[in-house]
Coordinates of C-alpha atoms and ligand atoms in Angstrom, one line a residue:
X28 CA -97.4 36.1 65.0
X29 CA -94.7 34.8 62.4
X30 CA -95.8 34.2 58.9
X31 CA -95.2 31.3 56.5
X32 CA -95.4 31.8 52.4
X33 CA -95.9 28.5 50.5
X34 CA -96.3 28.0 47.1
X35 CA -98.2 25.5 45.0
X36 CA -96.3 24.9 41.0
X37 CA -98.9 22.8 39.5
X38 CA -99.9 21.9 36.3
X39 CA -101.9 24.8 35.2
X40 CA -101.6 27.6 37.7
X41 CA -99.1 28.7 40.5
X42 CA -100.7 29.4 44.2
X43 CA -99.5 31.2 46.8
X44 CA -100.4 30.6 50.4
X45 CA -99.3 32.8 53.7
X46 CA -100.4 31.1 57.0
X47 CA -99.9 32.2 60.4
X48 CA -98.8 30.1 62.6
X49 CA -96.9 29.8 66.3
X50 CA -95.3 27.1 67.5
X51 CA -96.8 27.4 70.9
X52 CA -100.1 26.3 69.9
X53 CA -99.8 24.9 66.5
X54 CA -103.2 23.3 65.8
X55 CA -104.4 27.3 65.6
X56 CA -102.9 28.2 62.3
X57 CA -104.4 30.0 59.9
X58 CA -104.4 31.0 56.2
X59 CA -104.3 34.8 55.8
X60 CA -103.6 35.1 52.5
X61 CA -104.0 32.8 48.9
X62 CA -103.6 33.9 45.3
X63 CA -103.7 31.6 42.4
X64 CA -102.6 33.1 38.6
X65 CA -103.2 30.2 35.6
X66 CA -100.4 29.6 33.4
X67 CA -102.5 30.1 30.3
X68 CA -103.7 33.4 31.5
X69 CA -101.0 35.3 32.7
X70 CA -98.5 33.9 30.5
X71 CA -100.0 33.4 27.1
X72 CA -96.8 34.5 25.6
X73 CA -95.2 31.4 26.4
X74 CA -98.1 29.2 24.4
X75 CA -99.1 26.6 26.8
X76 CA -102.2 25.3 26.9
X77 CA -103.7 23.8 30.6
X78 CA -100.0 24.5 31.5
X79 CA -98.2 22.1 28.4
X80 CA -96.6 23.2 24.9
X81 CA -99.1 21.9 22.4
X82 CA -97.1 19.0 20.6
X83 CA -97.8 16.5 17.9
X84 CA -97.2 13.6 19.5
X85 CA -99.9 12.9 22.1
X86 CA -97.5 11.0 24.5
X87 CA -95.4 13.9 24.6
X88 CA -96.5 16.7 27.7
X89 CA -93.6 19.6 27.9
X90 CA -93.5 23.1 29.7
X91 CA -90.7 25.7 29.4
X92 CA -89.0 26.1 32.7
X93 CA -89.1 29.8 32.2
X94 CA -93.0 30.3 32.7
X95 CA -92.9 28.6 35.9
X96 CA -89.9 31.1 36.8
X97 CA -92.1 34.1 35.2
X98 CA -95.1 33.1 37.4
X99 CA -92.8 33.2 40.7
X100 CA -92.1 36.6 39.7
X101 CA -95.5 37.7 39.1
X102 CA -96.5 35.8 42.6
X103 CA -93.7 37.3 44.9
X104 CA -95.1 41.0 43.6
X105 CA -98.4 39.9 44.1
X106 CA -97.7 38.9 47.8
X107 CA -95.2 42.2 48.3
X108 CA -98.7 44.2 47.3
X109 CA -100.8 42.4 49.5
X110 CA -100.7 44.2 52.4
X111 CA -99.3 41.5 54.2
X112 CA -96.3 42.4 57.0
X113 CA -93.2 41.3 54.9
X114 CA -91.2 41.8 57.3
X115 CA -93.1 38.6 59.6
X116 CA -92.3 36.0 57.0
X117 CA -90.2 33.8 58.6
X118 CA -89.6 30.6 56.4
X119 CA -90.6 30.0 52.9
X120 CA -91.2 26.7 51.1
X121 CA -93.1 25.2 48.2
X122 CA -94.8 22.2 46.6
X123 CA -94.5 21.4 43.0
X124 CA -95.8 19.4 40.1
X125 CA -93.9 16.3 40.6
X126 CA -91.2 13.9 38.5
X127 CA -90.6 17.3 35.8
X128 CA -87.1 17.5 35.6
X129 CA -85.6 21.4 34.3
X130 CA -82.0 20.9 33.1
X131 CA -79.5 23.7 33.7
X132 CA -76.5 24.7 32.2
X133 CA -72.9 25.4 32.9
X134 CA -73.2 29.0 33.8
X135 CA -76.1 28.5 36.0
X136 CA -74.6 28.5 39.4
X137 CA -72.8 32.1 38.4
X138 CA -75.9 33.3 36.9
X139 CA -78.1 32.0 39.9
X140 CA -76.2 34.2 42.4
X141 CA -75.9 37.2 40.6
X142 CA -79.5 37.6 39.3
X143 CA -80.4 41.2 38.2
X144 CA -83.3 42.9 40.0
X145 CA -83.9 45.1 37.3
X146 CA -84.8 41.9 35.2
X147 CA -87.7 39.6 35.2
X148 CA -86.9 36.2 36.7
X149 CA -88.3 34.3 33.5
X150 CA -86.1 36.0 31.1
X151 CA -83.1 34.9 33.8
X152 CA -84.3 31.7 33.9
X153 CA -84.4 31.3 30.3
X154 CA -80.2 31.8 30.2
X155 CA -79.8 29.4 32.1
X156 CA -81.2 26.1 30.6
X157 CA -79.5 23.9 28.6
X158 CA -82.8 22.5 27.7
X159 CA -85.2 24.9 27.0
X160 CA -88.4 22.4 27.7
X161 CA -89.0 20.4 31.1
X162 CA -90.8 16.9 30.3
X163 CA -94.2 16.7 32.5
X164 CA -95.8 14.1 34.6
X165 CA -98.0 13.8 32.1
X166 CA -95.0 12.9 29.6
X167 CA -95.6 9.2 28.6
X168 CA -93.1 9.1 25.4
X169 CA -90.0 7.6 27.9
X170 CA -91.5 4.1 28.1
X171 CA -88.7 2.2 26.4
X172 CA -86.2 4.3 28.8
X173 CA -88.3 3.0 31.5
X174 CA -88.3 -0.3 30.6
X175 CA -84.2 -0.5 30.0
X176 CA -83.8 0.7 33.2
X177 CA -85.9 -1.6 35.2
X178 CA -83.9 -4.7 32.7
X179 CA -80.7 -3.1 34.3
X180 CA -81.8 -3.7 37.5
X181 CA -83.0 -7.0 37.3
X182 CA -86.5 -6.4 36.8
X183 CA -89.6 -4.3 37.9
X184 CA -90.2 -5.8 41.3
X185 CA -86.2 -5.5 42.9
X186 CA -86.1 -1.6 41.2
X187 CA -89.6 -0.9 43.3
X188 CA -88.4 -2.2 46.5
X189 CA -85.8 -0.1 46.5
X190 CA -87.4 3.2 44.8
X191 CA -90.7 2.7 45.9
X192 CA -92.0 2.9 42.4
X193 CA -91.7 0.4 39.2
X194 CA -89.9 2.0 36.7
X195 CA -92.7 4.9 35.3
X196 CA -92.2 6.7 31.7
X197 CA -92.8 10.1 33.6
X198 CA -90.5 9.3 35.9
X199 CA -87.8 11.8 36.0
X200 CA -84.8 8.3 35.5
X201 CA -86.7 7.4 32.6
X202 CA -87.1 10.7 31.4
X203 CA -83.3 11.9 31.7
X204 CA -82.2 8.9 29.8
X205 CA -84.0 9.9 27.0
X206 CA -82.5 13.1 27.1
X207 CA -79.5 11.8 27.1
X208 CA -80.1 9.4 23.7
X209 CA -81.9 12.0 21.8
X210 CA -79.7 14.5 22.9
X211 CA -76.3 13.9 24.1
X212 CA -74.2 16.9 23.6
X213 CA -77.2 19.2 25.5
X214 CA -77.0 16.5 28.3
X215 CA -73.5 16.8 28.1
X216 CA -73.7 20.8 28.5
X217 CA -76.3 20.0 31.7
X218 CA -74.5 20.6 35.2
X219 CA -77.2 20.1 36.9
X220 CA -81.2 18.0 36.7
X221 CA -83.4 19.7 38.9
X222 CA -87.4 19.0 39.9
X223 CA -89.6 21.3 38.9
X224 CA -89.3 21.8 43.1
X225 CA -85.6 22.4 43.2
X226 CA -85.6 24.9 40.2
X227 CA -87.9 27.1 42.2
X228 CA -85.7 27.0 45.4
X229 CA -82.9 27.9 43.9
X230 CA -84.2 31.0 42.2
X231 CA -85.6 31.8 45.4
X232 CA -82.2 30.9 47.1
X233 CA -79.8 32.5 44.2
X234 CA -78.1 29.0 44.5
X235 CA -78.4 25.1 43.2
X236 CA -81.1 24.1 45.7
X237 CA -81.2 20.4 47.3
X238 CA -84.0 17.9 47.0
X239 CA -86.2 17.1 49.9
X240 CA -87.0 12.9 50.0
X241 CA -90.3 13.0 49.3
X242 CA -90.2 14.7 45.8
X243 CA -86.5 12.8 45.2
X244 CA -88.5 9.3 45.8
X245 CA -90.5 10.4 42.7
X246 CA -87.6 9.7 40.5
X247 CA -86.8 5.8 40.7
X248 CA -82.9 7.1 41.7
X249 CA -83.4 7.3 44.7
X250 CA -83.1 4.4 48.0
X251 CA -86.6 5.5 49.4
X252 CA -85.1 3.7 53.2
X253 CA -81.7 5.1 53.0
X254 CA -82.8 8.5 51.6
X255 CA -80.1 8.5 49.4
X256 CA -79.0 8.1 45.4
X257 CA -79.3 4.4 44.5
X258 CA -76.0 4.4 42.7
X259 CA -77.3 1.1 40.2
X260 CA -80.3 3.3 39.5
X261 CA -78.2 6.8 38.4
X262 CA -75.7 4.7 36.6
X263 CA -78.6 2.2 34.6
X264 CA -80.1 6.2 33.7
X265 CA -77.3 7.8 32.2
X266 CA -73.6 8.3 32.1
X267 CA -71.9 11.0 35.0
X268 CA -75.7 11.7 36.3
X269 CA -74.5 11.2 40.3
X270 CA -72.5 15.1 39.5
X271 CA -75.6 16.6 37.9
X272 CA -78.3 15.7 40.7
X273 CA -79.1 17.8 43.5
X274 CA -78.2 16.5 47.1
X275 CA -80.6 15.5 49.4
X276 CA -81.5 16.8 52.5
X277 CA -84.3 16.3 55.7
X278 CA -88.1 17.5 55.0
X279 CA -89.1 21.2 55.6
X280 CA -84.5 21.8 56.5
X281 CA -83.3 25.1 56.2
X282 CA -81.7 25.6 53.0
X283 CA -80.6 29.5 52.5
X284 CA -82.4 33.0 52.7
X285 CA -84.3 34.4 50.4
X286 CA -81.7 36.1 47.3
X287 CA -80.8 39.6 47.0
X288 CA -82.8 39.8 43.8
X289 CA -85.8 39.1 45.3
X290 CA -85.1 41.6 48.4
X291 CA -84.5 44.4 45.8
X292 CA -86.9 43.4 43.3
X293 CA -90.2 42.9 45.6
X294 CA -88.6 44.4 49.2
X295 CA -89.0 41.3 50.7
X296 CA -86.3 40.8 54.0
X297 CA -83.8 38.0 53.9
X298 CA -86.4 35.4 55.0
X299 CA -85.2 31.4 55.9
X300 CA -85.9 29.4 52.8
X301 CA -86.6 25.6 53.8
X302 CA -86.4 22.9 50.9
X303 CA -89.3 22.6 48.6
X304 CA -91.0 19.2 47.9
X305 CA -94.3 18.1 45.9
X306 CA -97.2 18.9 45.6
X307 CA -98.7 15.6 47.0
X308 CA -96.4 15.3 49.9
X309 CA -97.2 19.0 50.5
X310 CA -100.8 19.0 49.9
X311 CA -100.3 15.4 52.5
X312 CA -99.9 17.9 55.1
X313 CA -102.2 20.1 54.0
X314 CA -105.4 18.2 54.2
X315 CA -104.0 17.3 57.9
X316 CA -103.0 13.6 56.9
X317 CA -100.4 12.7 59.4
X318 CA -101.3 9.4 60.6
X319 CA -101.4 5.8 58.8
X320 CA -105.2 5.1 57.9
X321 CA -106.1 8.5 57.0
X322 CA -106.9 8.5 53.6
X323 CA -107.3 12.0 50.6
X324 CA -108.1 12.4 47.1
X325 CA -107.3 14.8 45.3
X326 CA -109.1 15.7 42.7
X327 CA -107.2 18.0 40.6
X328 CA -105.1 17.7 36.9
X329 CA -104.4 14.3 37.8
X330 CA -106.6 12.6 40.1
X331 CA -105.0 10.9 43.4
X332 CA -105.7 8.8 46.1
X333 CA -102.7 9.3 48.9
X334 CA -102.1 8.2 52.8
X335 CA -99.7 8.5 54.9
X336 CA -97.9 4.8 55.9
X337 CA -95.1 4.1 58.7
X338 CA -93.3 1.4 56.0
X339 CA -92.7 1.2 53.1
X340 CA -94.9 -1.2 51.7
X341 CA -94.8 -2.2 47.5
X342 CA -97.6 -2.8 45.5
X343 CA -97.4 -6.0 44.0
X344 CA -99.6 -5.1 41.0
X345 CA -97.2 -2.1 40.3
X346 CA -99.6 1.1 39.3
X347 CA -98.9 2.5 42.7
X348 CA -96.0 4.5 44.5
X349 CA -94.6 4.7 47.9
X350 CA -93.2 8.2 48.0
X351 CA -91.3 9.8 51.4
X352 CA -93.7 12.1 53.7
X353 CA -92.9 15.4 55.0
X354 CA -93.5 13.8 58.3
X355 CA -90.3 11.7 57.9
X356 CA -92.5 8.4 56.8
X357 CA -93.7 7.5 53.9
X358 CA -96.7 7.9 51.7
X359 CA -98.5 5.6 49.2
X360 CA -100.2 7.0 46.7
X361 CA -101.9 6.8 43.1
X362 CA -102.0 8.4 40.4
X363 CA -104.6 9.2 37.5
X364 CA -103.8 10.9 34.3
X365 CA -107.1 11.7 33.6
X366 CA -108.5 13.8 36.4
X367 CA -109.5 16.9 35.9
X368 CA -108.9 17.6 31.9
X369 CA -111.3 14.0 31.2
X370 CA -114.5 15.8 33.4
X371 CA -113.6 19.4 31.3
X372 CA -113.6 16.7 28.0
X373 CA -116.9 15.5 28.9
X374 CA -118.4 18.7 30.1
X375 CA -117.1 20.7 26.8
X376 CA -118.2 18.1 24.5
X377 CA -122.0 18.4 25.4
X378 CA -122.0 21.9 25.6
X379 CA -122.6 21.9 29.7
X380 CA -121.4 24.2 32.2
X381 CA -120.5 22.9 35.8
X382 CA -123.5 23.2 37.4
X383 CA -125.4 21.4 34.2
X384 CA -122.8 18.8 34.4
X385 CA -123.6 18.5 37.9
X386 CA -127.3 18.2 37.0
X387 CA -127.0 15.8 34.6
X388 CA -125.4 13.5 37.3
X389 CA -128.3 13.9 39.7
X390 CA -130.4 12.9 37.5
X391 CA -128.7 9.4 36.5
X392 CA -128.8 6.5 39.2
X393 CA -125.7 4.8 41.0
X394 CA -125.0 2.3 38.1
X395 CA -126.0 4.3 35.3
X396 CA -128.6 2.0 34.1
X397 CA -125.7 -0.4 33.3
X398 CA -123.7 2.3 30.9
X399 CA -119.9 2.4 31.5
X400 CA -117.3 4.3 30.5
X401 CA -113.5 4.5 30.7
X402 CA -112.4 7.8 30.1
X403 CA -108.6 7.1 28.6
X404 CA -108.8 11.0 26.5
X405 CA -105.3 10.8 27.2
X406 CA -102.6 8.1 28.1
X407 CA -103.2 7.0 31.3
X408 CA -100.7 5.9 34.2
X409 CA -103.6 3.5 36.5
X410 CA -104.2 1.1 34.6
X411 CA -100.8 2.1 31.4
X412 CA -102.4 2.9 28.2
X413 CA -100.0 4.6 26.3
X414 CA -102.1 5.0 23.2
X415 CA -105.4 7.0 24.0
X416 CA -109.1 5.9 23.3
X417 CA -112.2 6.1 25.3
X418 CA -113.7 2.9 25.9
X419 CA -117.8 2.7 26.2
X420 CA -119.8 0.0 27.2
X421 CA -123.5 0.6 26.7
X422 CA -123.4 3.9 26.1
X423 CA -124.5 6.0 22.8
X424 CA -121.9 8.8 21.8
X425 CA -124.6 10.9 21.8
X426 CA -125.9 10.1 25.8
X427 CA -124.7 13.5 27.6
X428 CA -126.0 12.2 30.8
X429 CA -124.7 8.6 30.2
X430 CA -121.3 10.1 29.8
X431 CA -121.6 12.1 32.9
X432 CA -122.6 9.8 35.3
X433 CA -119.7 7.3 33.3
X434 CA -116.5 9.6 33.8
X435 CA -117.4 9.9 37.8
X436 CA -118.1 6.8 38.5
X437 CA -115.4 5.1 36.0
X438 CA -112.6 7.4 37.9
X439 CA -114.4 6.4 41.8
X440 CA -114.3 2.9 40.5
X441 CA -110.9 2.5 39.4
X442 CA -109.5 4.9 42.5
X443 CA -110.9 2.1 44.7
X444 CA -109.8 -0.8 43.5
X445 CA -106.2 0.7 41.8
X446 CA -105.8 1.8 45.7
X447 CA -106.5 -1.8 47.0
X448 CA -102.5 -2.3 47.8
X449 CA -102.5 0.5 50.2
X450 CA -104.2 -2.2 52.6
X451 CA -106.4 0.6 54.3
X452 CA -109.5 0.8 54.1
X453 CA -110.6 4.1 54.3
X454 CA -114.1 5.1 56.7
X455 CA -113.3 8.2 56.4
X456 CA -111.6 10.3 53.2
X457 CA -110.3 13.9 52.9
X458 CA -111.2 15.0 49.8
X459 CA -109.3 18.1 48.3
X460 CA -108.5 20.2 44.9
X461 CA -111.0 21.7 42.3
X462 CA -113.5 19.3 42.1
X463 CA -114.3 18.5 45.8
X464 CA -116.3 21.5 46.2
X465 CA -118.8 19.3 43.8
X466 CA -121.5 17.7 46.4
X467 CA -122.9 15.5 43.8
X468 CA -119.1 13.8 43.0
X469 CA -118.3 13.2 46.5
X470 CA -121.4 11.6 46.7
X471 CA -120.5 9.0 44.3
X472 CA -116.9 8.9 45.8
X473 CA -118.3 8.3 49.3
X474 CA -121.1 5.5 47.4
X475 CA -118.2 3.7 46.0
X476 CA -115.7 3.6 48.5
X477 CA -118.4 2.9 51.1
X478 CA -116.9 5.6 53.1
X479 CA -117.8 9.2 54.7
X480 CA -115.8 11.7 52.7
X481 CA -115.3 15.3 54.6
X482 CA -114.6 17.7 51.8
X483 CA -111.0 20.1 53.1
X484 CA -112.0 23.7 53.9
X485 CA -109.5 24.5 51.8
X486 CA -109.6 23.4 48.0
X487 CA -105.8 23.6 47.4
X488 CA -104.0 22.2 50.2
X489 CA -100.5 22.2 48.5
X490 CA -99.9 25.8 49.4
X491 CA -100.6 26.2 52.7
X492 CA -99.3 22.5 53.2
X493 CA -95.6 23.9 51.9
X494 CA -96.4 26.7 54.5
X495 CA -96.7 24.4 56.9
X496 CA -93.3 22.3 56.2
X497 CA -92.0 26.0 56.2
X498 CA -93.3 26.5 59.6
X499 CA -92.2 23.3 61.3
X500 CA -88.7 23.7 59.5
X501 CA -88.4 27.3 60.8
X502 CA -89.3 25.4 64.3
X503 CA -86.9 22.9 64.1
X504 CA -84.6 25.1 63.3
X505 CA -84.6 27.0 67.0
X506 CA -84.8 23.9 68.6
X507 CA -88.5 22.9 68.9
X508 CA -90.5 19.4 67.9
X509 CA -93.3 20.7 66.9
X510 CA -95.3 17.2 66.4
X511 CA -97.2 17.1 62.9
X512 CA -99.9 15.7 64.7
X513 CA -100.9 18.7 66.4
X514 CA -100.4 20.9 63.0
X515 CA -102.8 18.3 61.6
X516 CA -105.2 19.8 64.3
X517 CA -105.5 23.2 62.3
X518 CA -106.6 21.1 59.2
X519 CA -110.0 19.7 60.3
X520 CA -112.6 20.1 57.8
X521 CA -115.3 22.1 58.6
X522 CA -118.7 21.0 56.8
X523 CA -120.3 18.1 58.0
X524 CA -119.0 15.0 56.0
X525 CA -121.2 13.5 52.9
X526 CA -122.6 10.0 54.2
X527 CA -122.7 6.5 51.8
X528 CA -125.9 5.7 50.9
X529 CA -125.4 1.6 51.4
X530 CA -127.9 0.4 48.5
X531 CA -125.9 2.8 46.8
X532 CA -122.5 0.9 48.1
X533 CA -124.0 -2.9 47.1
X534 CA -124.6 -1.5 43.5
X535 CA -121.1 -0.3 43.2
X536 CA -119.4 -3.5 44.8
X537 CA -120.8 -5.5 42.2
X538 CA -120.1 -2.9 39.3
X539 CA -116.3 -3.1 40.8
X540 CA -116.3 -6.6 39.2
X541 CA -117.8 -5.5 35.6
X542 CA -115.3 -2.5 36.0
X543 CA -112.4 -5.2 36.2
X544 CA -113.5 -6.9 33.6
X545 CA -114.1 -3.9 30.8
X546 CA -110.7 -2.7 32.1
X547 CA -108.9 -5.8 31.4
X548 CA -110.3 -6.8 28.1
X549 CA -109.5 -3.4 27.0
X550 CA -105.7 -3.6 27.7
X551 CA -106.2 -7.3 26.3
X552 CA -107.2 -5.1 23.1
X553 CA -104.6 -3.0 23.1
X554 CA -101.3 -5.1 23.7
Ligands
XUL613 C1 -97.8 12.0 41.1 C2 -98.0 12.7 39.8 C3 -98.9 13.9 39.8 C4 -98.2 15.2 39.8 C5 -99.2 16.3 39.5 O1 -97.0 10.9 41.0 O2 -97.5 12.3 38.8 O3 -99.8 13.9 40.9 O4 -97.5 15.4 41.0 O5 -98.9 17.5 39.9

């Protein structure tokens, strides 16, 4: 049976994912193989911590481009070793951290096709850049950029009709105009702005690789209906930026074979490389979320709630996105910057481990005895705080279980009703990414939303989603509609589902309410 390799570039690790798959029965696939290697680990030479260059100033959130290409490197020999049959892969693809943009110089096409086995890819990579850092999603310093670009296009509202997103500081429009003003001449020297997604496929392809529309719609430059570059958005972003983007091409198309370097390098064969895209729209697919109403968190670096839609629909309070699907549709989703890194925060700052962290929520009841928390450790995107600060209500400094029971429900509370423009709601959710192996947090997730929540079998889903694009794309390719409803098919979750307790449910509707409230005097406080 053919194999697909998919890759997940997150924040703080790189995944890799082979699935077996035939398009003959396509609900059967399989994973056969999965390999993670953290950033921090494997590359402490490059000095990032959780994945980002330490910086002073906490709205900045960088990464060099290079570790991510050093990581690939370290991957592909990881996957040659495996044991695997290389010589089955037939397509390749990838998810990645979305909105980072990597910005390549003028010798980079030249350099891209005639990349040197004998040399590791992040040292290539690092020639090729005319900016050696890639701003993150987590990057909140571009919020003036952001701003000016939503005034040169007549506001927030006309700007997310077309984009599918109000103009976001991480955003990669907001992001490249700052460039550009701090930094003119190296912007000048750029040929081309990738994603974090098209850097990847094109060291895989040993060319400048396109974009695919899902992670393009995460840019505010793009006309999420038309699927192409809104030219009032490139030009309101910076001067001659239409040469220096990518083009854009179909979800999961064929876009090359797999480089010489990587044949000779790893002894991998000439496989079909299909565009990459992000790791939401990968990890979409993934968790087997394919039809509107179906509803996934993610719990990971930054928390999300995500489901697939047929139209584009725009949130009218203007935290959320609508993004393009790997299914050809669209997705809305929302984000949270402080996911994962906020429950480490309060885990590490009592001392706990996971398991006492999950204890100590066990032991608290839905409501907390009235103690509330909302965790802003770092600038958040749902609700904007650009300056950090944790806000308690009720709750002593010193109150480990307090605090416990406050980040979970304060991040179940704030998905629910920051997720209230999706118009679904959700009886059933797919929960995925580290934290959903955690019984005791989906049971507050499934309390809050009122809803059953079926944990994925699977806690990364990018991966084997990109796998998956690969798959269909390699299909496509030789003629064959493989419908993304019977891929879903392979994703069904395998435990039985955590139930909502309904007293449980009552005591959170009303708490939604206080939630509001706390929220909105807070940003009150901080304007
Ligand atoms: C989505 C977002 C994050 C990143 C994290 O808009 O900013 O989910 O994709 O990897």
């Amino acid at each position: 049976m053919a194999l697909y390799l998919g890759f997940d570039c997150s924040t703080q690790s790189l995944t890799a994912a082979v699935v077996e798959a035939d398009a003959q029965r396509p609900g059967e696939w399989r994973s056969v193989f999965e390999s993670a290697l953290s950033f921090d680990e494997a590359l402490p030479a490059f000095g990032a911590e959780h994945g980002v260059l330490p910086h002073d100033d906490p709205r900045v959130s960088q990464a060099p481009p290079a570790m991510w290409a050093a990581a690939l490197d370290l991957m592909m020999a990881r996957v040659a070793k495996s044991g695997i049959d290389l010589r089955a892969i037939a397509g390749i693809s990838g998810g990645a951290q979305q909105h980072g943009s990597v910005y390549l110089n003028g010798q980079a096409p030249a350099m891209l096709q005639s990349m040197d086995p004998a040399r590791p890819a992040g040292e290539l990579a690092s020639g090729m850049l005319s900016r050696g850092v890639s701003p993150l999603w987590m990057d909140a310093s571009a919020g003036d950029e952001a701003h000016e670009i939503e005034q040169a296009l007549g506001g927030a509202e006309p700007l997310a009709r077309r984009t599918g997103s109000r103009a976001f500081a991480r955003f990669t429009a907001a992001q490249i105009r700052r460039f550009w003003k701090q930094e003119p001449g190296a912007y000048a020297r750029t040929s081309r702005v990738h994603l974090v997604s098209s850097f990847l496929a094109s060291l895989l392809a040993g060319a400048s690789a396109p974009l695919d529309p899902g992670d393009a719609s995460g840019m505010n430059l793009m006309d999420l209906v038309e699927r192409r570059w809104y030219p009032p958005a490139v030009d309101a972003t910076a001067p001659h930026l239409l040469a220096k983007l990518p083009p854009i091409v179909a979800a999961s198309a064929v876009i090359g074979t797999l480089a010489p370097y990587w044949r000779a390098r790893h002894g991998f064969p000439a496989a079909p490389l299909m565009v990459w895209t992000g790791d939401n729209q990968a990890s979409l697919v993934g968790s087997g979320l394919v039809e509107e109403g179906q509803v996934g968190i993610s719990l990971g670096t930054s928390d999300t709630i995500f489901g697939p839609i047929r139209e584009p629909r725009v949130d009218a309070s203007g935290t959320g996105h609508v993004y393009g699907a790997p299914t050809g549709a669209f997705m809305a989703l929302t984000c949270f910057a402080n996911g994962s890194l906020a429950r480490e925060r309060v885990r590490d700052t009592f001392g706990l481990d996971w398991p006492g962290f999950t204890a100590l929520l066990r032991s608290t009841p839905p409501g907390n005895h009235g103690r509330m928390l909302l965790p802003w450790f770092e600038p958040e995107i749902t609700p904007r705080v650009a300056v950090p600060g944790v806000v308690r209500d009720g709750l002593a400094e010193d109150d480990a279980a307090g605090h416990v029971r406050g980040i979970v429900e304060a991040q179940m509370m704030a998905m629910a009703r920051h997720s209230a423009w999706m118009g679904v709601r959700p009886l059933e959710i797919r929960a995925t990414g580290g934290a959903s192996g955690n019984a005791a947090v989906l049971q507050v997730m499934a309390d809050v939303f009122g809803a059953r929540v079926f944990r994925s079998a699977r806690s990364n889903t990018t991966a084997p989603g990109a796998a998956l694009c690969a798959f269909r794309g390699a299909a496509a390719e030789s003629g064959a509609d493989v419908p993304w409803r019977e891929i879903a098919r392979g994703s069904r979750p395998v435990d039985t589902p955590v139930e909502p307790d309904p007293a449980a449910h009552a005591v959170y509707r009303d708490l939604m309410t206080r939630h509001a409230r706390l929220e909105g005097q807070a940003l009150a406080r901080r304007v």
